[in-house]
Structure formats: structure tokens, C-alpha cells
Amino acid sequence: DAGVTQSPTHLIKTRGQQVTLRCSPKSGHDTVSWYQQALGQGPQFIFQYYEEEERQRGNFPDRFSGHQFPNYSSELNVNALLLGDSALYLCASSLGKTGAKNIQYFGAGTRLSVL
Amino acid sequence: AQRVTQPEKLLSVFKGAPVELKCNYSYSGSPELFWYVQYSRQRLQLLLRHISRESIKGFTADLNKGETSFHLKKPFAQEEDSAMYYCALGGQGAQKLVFGQGTRLTINP
């Protein structure tokens, strides 16, 4: 089991562009959460997808959107990139229905740099 | 609102000394607390969660609802404990995790 995989590992974009990040959950997991981790900070929750719908959302603008596919993989899209969007983007997977629902397993992240 | 505070950004102790990483939380409901660790060049991984009441790699953490704390402790630090440690809060029924800013622990030989 490869665990949670994210692609790409690094990305460089310019202001105003759009970006798509991808995540494959750990085998057997059906829930994907996305976090933004700025330098020197802890991860901040962006949103979570379960059964192909956004189940919960953090305090992020509508420029941040996502999608979950039938195979449980997920994408994070960010439109109209700002310099402040530069960060490490983490994907975490978990099981949506069991008592262990809050154990989230993290990917290695995608480092996004906006110039 | 849910909030997690880790008051120490940096903590340095000598090998064999006791370690305590502090974590305080704010949450009106029944919390689920976690400690995640990130070793150098590795991904964030779960160290322990309060409801498991287990000791992992010699670390323990007790949830104190009166003081709203979930401090991480180890009686004898080892060099391989050097890492970034994050305390995280998951509210009951909620799916998101709220993280503290993290504490970088350095164990000196």
C-alpha cells in the first residue's frame, strides 16, 4: 500500500493563473481532506470530500474548489492565484463511517510557489 | 470556535532528559485530541490520540478537560525524537482537524 499519494510534488505558477493538485487516498479510504500549510505554521483545513460531495469547508475563499471522483481520488483547484497562496498543500485520507473517522493519514504534499 | 495553542515553537533538551510539549485547546464540545509528528524529510504521521490511551515510542499524553490541555510527555528523550510535533483537535462528529503551530523538538547528544 503506497499510502496517500499526491501529485505533483512541486509546482511554480504566476499570479492570476489556475492550478490543479491531485490526491489518491490510502487503499480502503473513502474520505479526502485538504489542508494548506504556510511556512512556519500548522496545517489549515480547506475542505473535505466524502461520497463525491464537499462535506465540510474551512475559512477559504471560493477560489479554492475541489472534486472527488468515484474511485475516491480528489482534486484541489485554485483559481486566480495570489502570492499568498504559496504553501505546502496536504491531502489526508480517512474512513468516513467508522469510529476511527478522525484518524487522518497524510500525503507528502505539493509545494506550490506563486511568483 | 476551535483553537489549538502550542506555546513553544522551539524546544531543546538533552538526551535522557524528560520532555514535555505543551498543548492547550479551546472547544465547547467533547474534543478528540491528537499528536502528529513530522520527522525530517518525512510526511506528517499520527503519533497518538487521546481515546487510545496508549504509549507510542515512549510518549504519552493525557487529556485534562479542566485545564483544556493535552500535553505530550516522555520521561527519557532520545536523539531520534528530534522532529516537528503538532497537536490537533477534532471536534465530536466533525471531520476537520484544527492544528496548532507546532513545536520543533531538538534532542541534543
Short mmCIF file of N, CA, C and O in Angstrom, two decimals, chain B residues 40-108:
data_model
loop_
_atom_site.label_atom_id
_atom_site.label_comp_id
_atom_site.label_asym_id
_atom_site.label_seq_id
_atom_site.Cartn_x
_atom_site.Cartn_y
_atom_site.Cartn_z
N SER B 40 12.30 14.54 9.90
CA SER B 40 12.95 15.20 8.79
C SER B 40 12.72 14.44 7.48
O SER B 40 12.92 13.23 7.42
N ARG B 41 12.25 15.17 6.47
CA ARG B 41 12.03 14.64 5.13
C ARG B 41 10.96 13.53 5.09
O ARG B 41 10.95 12.73 4.14
N GLN B 42 10.10 13.48 6.09
CA GLN B 42 9.02 12.51 6.08
C GLN B 42 7.68 13.24 6.16
O GLN B 42 7.61 14.42 6.48
N ARG B 43 6.63 12.51 5.87
CA ARG B 43 5.30 13.11 5.92
C ARG B 43 4.78 13.16 7.34
O ARG B 43 5.29 12.47 8.23
N LEU B 44 3.76 13.96 7.52
CA LEU B 44 3.08 14.06 8.81
C LEU B 44 2.45 12.70 9.15
O LEU B 44 1.78 12.10 8.32
N GLN B 45 2.67 12.23 10.36
CA GLN B 45 2.10 10.95 10.75
C GLN B 45 1.54 11.02 12.17
O GLN B 45 2.03 11.76 13.01
N LEU B 46 0.51 10.22 12.39
CA LEU B 46 -0.12 10.20 13.69
C LEU B 46 0.81 9.56 14.72
O LEU B 46 1.35 8.48 14.49
N LEU B 47 0.99 10.24 15.86
CA LEU B 47 1.78 9.67 16.95
C LEU B 47 0.85 8.98 17.95
O LEU B 47 1.00 7.81 18.25
N LEU B 48 -0.13 9.73 18.44
CA LEU B 48 -1.12 9.11 19.31
C LEU B 48 -2.38 9.97 19.40
O LEU B 48 -2.39 11.13 19.04
N ARG B 49 -3.47 9.31 19.87
CA ARG B 49 -4.74 10.01 20.05
C ARG B 49 -5.23 9.73 21.46
O ARG B 49 -4.96 8.66 22.01
N HIS B 50 -5.96 10.64 22.05
CA HIS B 50 -6.24 10.54 23.48
C HIS B 50 -7.14 9.37 23.82
O HIS B 50 -7.00 8.76 24.87
N ILE B 51 -8.07 9.01 22.92
CA ILE B 51 -9.00 7.95 23.30
C ILE B 51 -8.34 6.58 23.28
O ILE B 51 -8.87 5.64 23.84
N SER B 52 -7.17 6.47 22.65
CA SER B 52 -6.48 5.18 22.62
C SER B 52 -5.77 4.89 23.93
O SER B 52 -5.56 3.74 24.28
N ARG B 53 -5.40 5.97 24.63
CA ARG B 53 -4.72 5.85 25.92
C ARG B 53 -3.50 4.93 25.83
O ARG B 53 -3.27 4.11 26.71
N GLU B 54 -2.76 5.02 24.76
CA GLU B 54 -1.61 4.15 24.61
C GLU B 54 -0.32 4.96 24.62
O GLU B 54 -0.34 6.18 24.51
N SER B 55 0.79 4.26 24.78
CA SER B 55 2.09 4.89 24.74
C SER B 55 2.77 4.48 23.45
O SER B 55 2.88 3.29 23.15
N ILE B 56 3.17 5.46 22.68
CA ILE B 56 3.83 5.20 21.41
C ILE B 56 5.23 5.78 21.47
O ILE B 56 5.41 6.95 21.80
N LYS B 57 6.22 4.94 21.19
CA LYS B 57 7.63 5.37 21.21
C LYS B 57 7.99 6.01 22.56
O LYS B 57 8.80 6.92 22.62
N GLY B 58 7.33 5.56 23.61
CA GLY B 58 7.61 6.08 24.94
C GLY B 58 6.87 7.36 25.29
O GLY B 58 6.96 7.86 26.41
N PHE B 59 6.11 7.90 24.33
CA PHE B 59 5.34 9.12 24.55
C PHE B 59 3.95 8.80 25.10
O PHE B 59 3.33 7.83 24.69
N THR B 60 3.48 9.65 26.00
CA THR B 60 2.11 9.57 26.48
C THR B 60 1.52 10.98 26.50
O THR B 60 2.26 11.97 26.49
N ALA B 61 0.21 11.04 26.48
CA ALA B 61 -0.48 12.32 26.58
C ALA B 61 -1.80 12.09 27.27
O ALA B 61 -2.54 11.17 26.90
N ASP B 62 -2.11 12.90 28.25
CA ASP B 62 -3.36 12.79 28.98
C ASP B 62 -4.22 14.01 28.72
O ASP B 62 -3.75 15.15 28.82
N LEU B 63 -5.47 13.74 28.40
CA LEU B 63 -6.41 14.84 28.18
C LEU B 63 -6.88 15.35 29.54
O LEU B 63 -7.43 14.59 30.34
N ASN B 64 -6.68 16.63 29.79
CA ASN B 64 -7.15 17.27 31.01
C ASN B 64 -8.22 18.28 30.64
O ASN B 64 -7.92 19.39 30.18
N LYS B 65 -9.48 17.86 30.79
CA LYS B 65 -10.58 18.73 30.34
C LYS B 65 -10.70 19.97 31.22
O LYS B 65 -11.13 21.03 30.76
N GLY B 66 -10.32 19.86 32.49
CA GLY B 66 -10.41 21.02 33.37
C GLY B 66 -9.45 22.12 32.94
O GLY B 66 -9.80 23.30 32.96
N GLU B 67 -8.26 21.73 32.55
CA GLU B 67 -7.26 22.70 32.10
C GLU B 67 -7.24 22.84 30.58
O GLU B 67 -6.41 23.56 30.06
N THR B 68 -8.11 22.13 29.91
CA THR B 68 -8.16 22.09 28.43
C THR B 68 -6.76 21.92 27.86
O THR B 68 -6.29 22.72 27.03
N SER B 69 -6.08 20.89 28.34
CA SER B 69 -4.72 20.64 27.87
C SER B 69 -4.55 19.19 27.44
O SER B 69 -5.31 18.31 27.85
N PHE B 70 -3.54 18.99 26.61
CA PHE B 70 -3.22 17.65 26.11
C PHE B 70 -1.72 17.62 25.88
O PHE B 70 -1.24 17.53 24.77
N HIS B 71 -0.98 17.72 26.96
CA HIS B 71 0.48 17.80 26.86
C HIS B 71 1.08 16.44 26.54
O HIS B 71 0.67 15.41 27.06
N LEU B 72 2.14 16.47 25.73
CA LEU B 72 2.85 15.25 25.32
C LEU B 72 4.09 15.10 26.18
O LEU B 72 4.87 16.04 26.33
N LYS B 73 4.28 13.90 26.71
CA LYS B 73 5.40 13.69 27.64
C LYS B 73 6.18 12.43 27.30
O LYS B 73 5.63 11.45 26.80
N LYS B 74 7.47 12.50 27.62
CA LYS B 74 8.32 11.32 27.51
C LYS B 74 9.37 11.43 28.62
O LYS B 74 9.99 12.48 28.77
N PRO B 75 9.55 10.38 29.41
CA PRO B 75 10.45 10.51 30.56
C PRO B 75 11.93 10.62 30.20
O PRO B 75 12.68 11.31 30.90
N PHE B 76 12.34 9.95 29.11
CA PHE B 76 13.76 9.96 28.75
C PHE B 76 13.88 10.19 27.23
O PHE B 76 13.62 9.29 26.44
N ALA B 77 14.28 11.38 26.85
CA ALA B 77 14.35 11.73 25.43
C ALA B 77 15.47 10.99 24.72
O ALA B 77 16.54 10.73 25.31
N GLN B 78 15.22 10.65 23.46
CA GLN B 78 16.22 10.01 22.61
C GLN B 78 16.48 10.89 21.40
O GLN B 78 15.60 11.67 20.99
N GLU B 79 17.66 10.77 20.81
CA GLU B 79 18.02 11.64 19.69
C GLU B 79 17.04 11.49 18.54
O GLU B 79 16.75 12.48 17.85
N GLU B 80 16.50 10.29 18.34
CA GLU B 80 15.57 10.07 17.23
C GLU B 80 14.20 10.72 17.46
O GLU B 80 13.34 10.69 16.59
N ASP B 81 14.02 11.32 18.63
CA ASP B 81 12.77 12.04 18.89
C ASP B 81 12.79 13.44 18.29
O ASP B 81 11.76 14.13 18.27
N SER B 82 13.92 13.88 17.81
CA SER B 82 14.00 15.20 17.19
C SER B 82 13.07 15.25 15.99
O SER B 82 13.19 14.44 15.06
N ALA B 83 12.15 16.19 16.00
CA ALA B 83 11.14 16.28 14.95
C ALA B 83 10.26 17.49 15.21
O ALA B 83 10.41 18.19 16.21
N MET B 84 9.29 17.68 14.30
CA MET B 84 8.27 18.70 14.47
C MET B 84 7.03 18.01 15.01
O MET B 84 6.59 16.98 14.45
N TYR B 85 6.45 18.55 16.06
CA TYR B 85 5.28 17.94 16.69
C TYR B 85 4.10 18.90 16.61
O TYR B 85 4.21 20.07 16.96
N TYR B 86 2.96 18.36 16.17
CA TYR B 86 1.74 19.15 16.06
C TYR B 86 0.64 18.52 16.91
O TYR B 86 0.37 17.33 16.81
N CYS B 87 0.00 19.37 17.68
CA CYS B 87 -1.19 18.97 18.41
C CYS B 87 -2.40 19.31 17.53
O CYS B 87 -2.40 20.35 16.87
N ALA B 88 -3.37 18.43 17.48
CA ALA B 88 -4.53 18.66 16.62
C ALA B 88 -5.82 18.32 17.35
O ALA B 88 -5.87 17.38 18.16
N LEU B 89 -6.85 19.07 17.03
CA LEU B 89 -8.16 18.93 17.67
C LEU B 89 -9.21 18.56 16.63
O LEU B 89 -9.32 19.22 15.59
N GLY B 90 -9.95 17.50 16.90
CA GLY B 90 -11.08 17.13 16.07
C GLY B 90 -12.31 17.14 16.95
O GLY B 90 -12.39 16.42 17.94
N GLY B 91 -13.28 17.96 16.61
CA GLY B 91 -14.48 18.02 17.43
C GLY B 91 -15.36 16.81 17.23
O GLY B 91 -15.29 16.15 16.21
N GLN B 92 -16.20 16.52 18.17
CA GLN B 92 -17.07 15.36 18.08
C GLN B 92 -17.98 15.50 16.87
O GLN B 92 -18.65 16.50 16.70
N GLY B 93 -17.99 14.47 16.05
CA GLY B 93 -18.82 14.50 14.86
C GLY B 93 -18.24 15.31 13.73
O GLY B 93 -18.66 15.18 12.60
N ALA B 94 -17.29 16.16 14.03
CA ALA B 94 -16.69 16.98 12.97
C ALA B 94 -15.57 16.19 12.32
O ALA B 94 -14.97 15.33 12.93
N GLN B 95 -15.31 16.52 11.10
CA GLN B 95 -14.30 15.78 10.39
C GLN B 95 -12.98 16.51 10.28
O GLN B 95 -11.95 15.92 10.11
N LYS B 96 -13.02 17.84 10.37
CA LYS B 96 -11.78 18.57 10.16
C LYS B 96 -10.90 18.49 11.39
O LYS B 96 -11.37 18.24 12.51
N LEU B 97 -9.59 18.66 11.17
CA LEU B 97 -8.64 18.77 12.26
C LEU B 97 -8.15 20.21 12.32
O LEU B 97 -7.85 20.81 11.29
N VAL B 98 -8.09 20.73 13.54
CA VAL B 98 -7.52 22.05 13.76
C VAL B 98 -6.15 21.84 14.41
O VAL B 98 -6.06 21.21 15.47
N PHE B 99 -5.11 22.35 13.76
CA PHE B 99 -3.75 22.13 14.22
C PHE B 99 -3.21 23.34 14.97
O PHE B 99 -3.56 24.49 14.68
N GLY B 100 -2.30 23.06 15.90
CA GLY B 100 -1.50 24.12 16.48
C GLY B 100 -0.37 24.48 15.53
O GLY B 100 -0.22 23.88 14.46
N GLN B 101 0.42 25.46 15.93
CA GLN B 101 1.51 25.93 15.06
C GLN B 101 2.70 24.99 15.05
O GLN B 101 3.57 25.10 14.18
N GLY B 102 2.72 24.06 15.99
CA GLY B 102 3.81 23.09 16.01
C GLY B 102 4.95 23.49 16.94
O GLY B 102 5.18 24.68 17.20
N THR B 103 5.64 22.48 17.44
CA THR B 103 6.83 22.68 18.26
C THR B 103 7.96 21.86 17.67
O THR B 103 7.81 20.65 17.46
N ARG B 104 9.06 22.54 17.37
CA ARG B 104 10.23 21.81 16.87
C ARG B 104 11.05 21.35 18.06
O ARG B 104 11.58 22.16 18.81
N LEU B 105 11.13 20.04 18.23
CA LEU B 105 11.87 19.45 19.33
C LEU B 105 13.24 19.01 18.85
O LEU B 105 13.36 18.28 17.85
N THR B 106 14.25 19.46 19.55
CA THR B 106 15.63 19.06 19.24
C THR B 106 16.21 18.37 20.46
O THR B 106 16.18 18.93 21.57
N ILE B 107 16.73 17.16 20.25
CA ILE B 107 17.36 16.41 21.34
C ILE B 107 18.87 16.49 21.13
O ILE B 107 19.40 16.03 20.11
N ASN B 108 19.54 17.09 22.07
CA ASN B 108 20.99 17.25 21.98
C ASN B 108 21.70 16.05 22.59
O ASN B 108 21.29 15.53 23.62
#
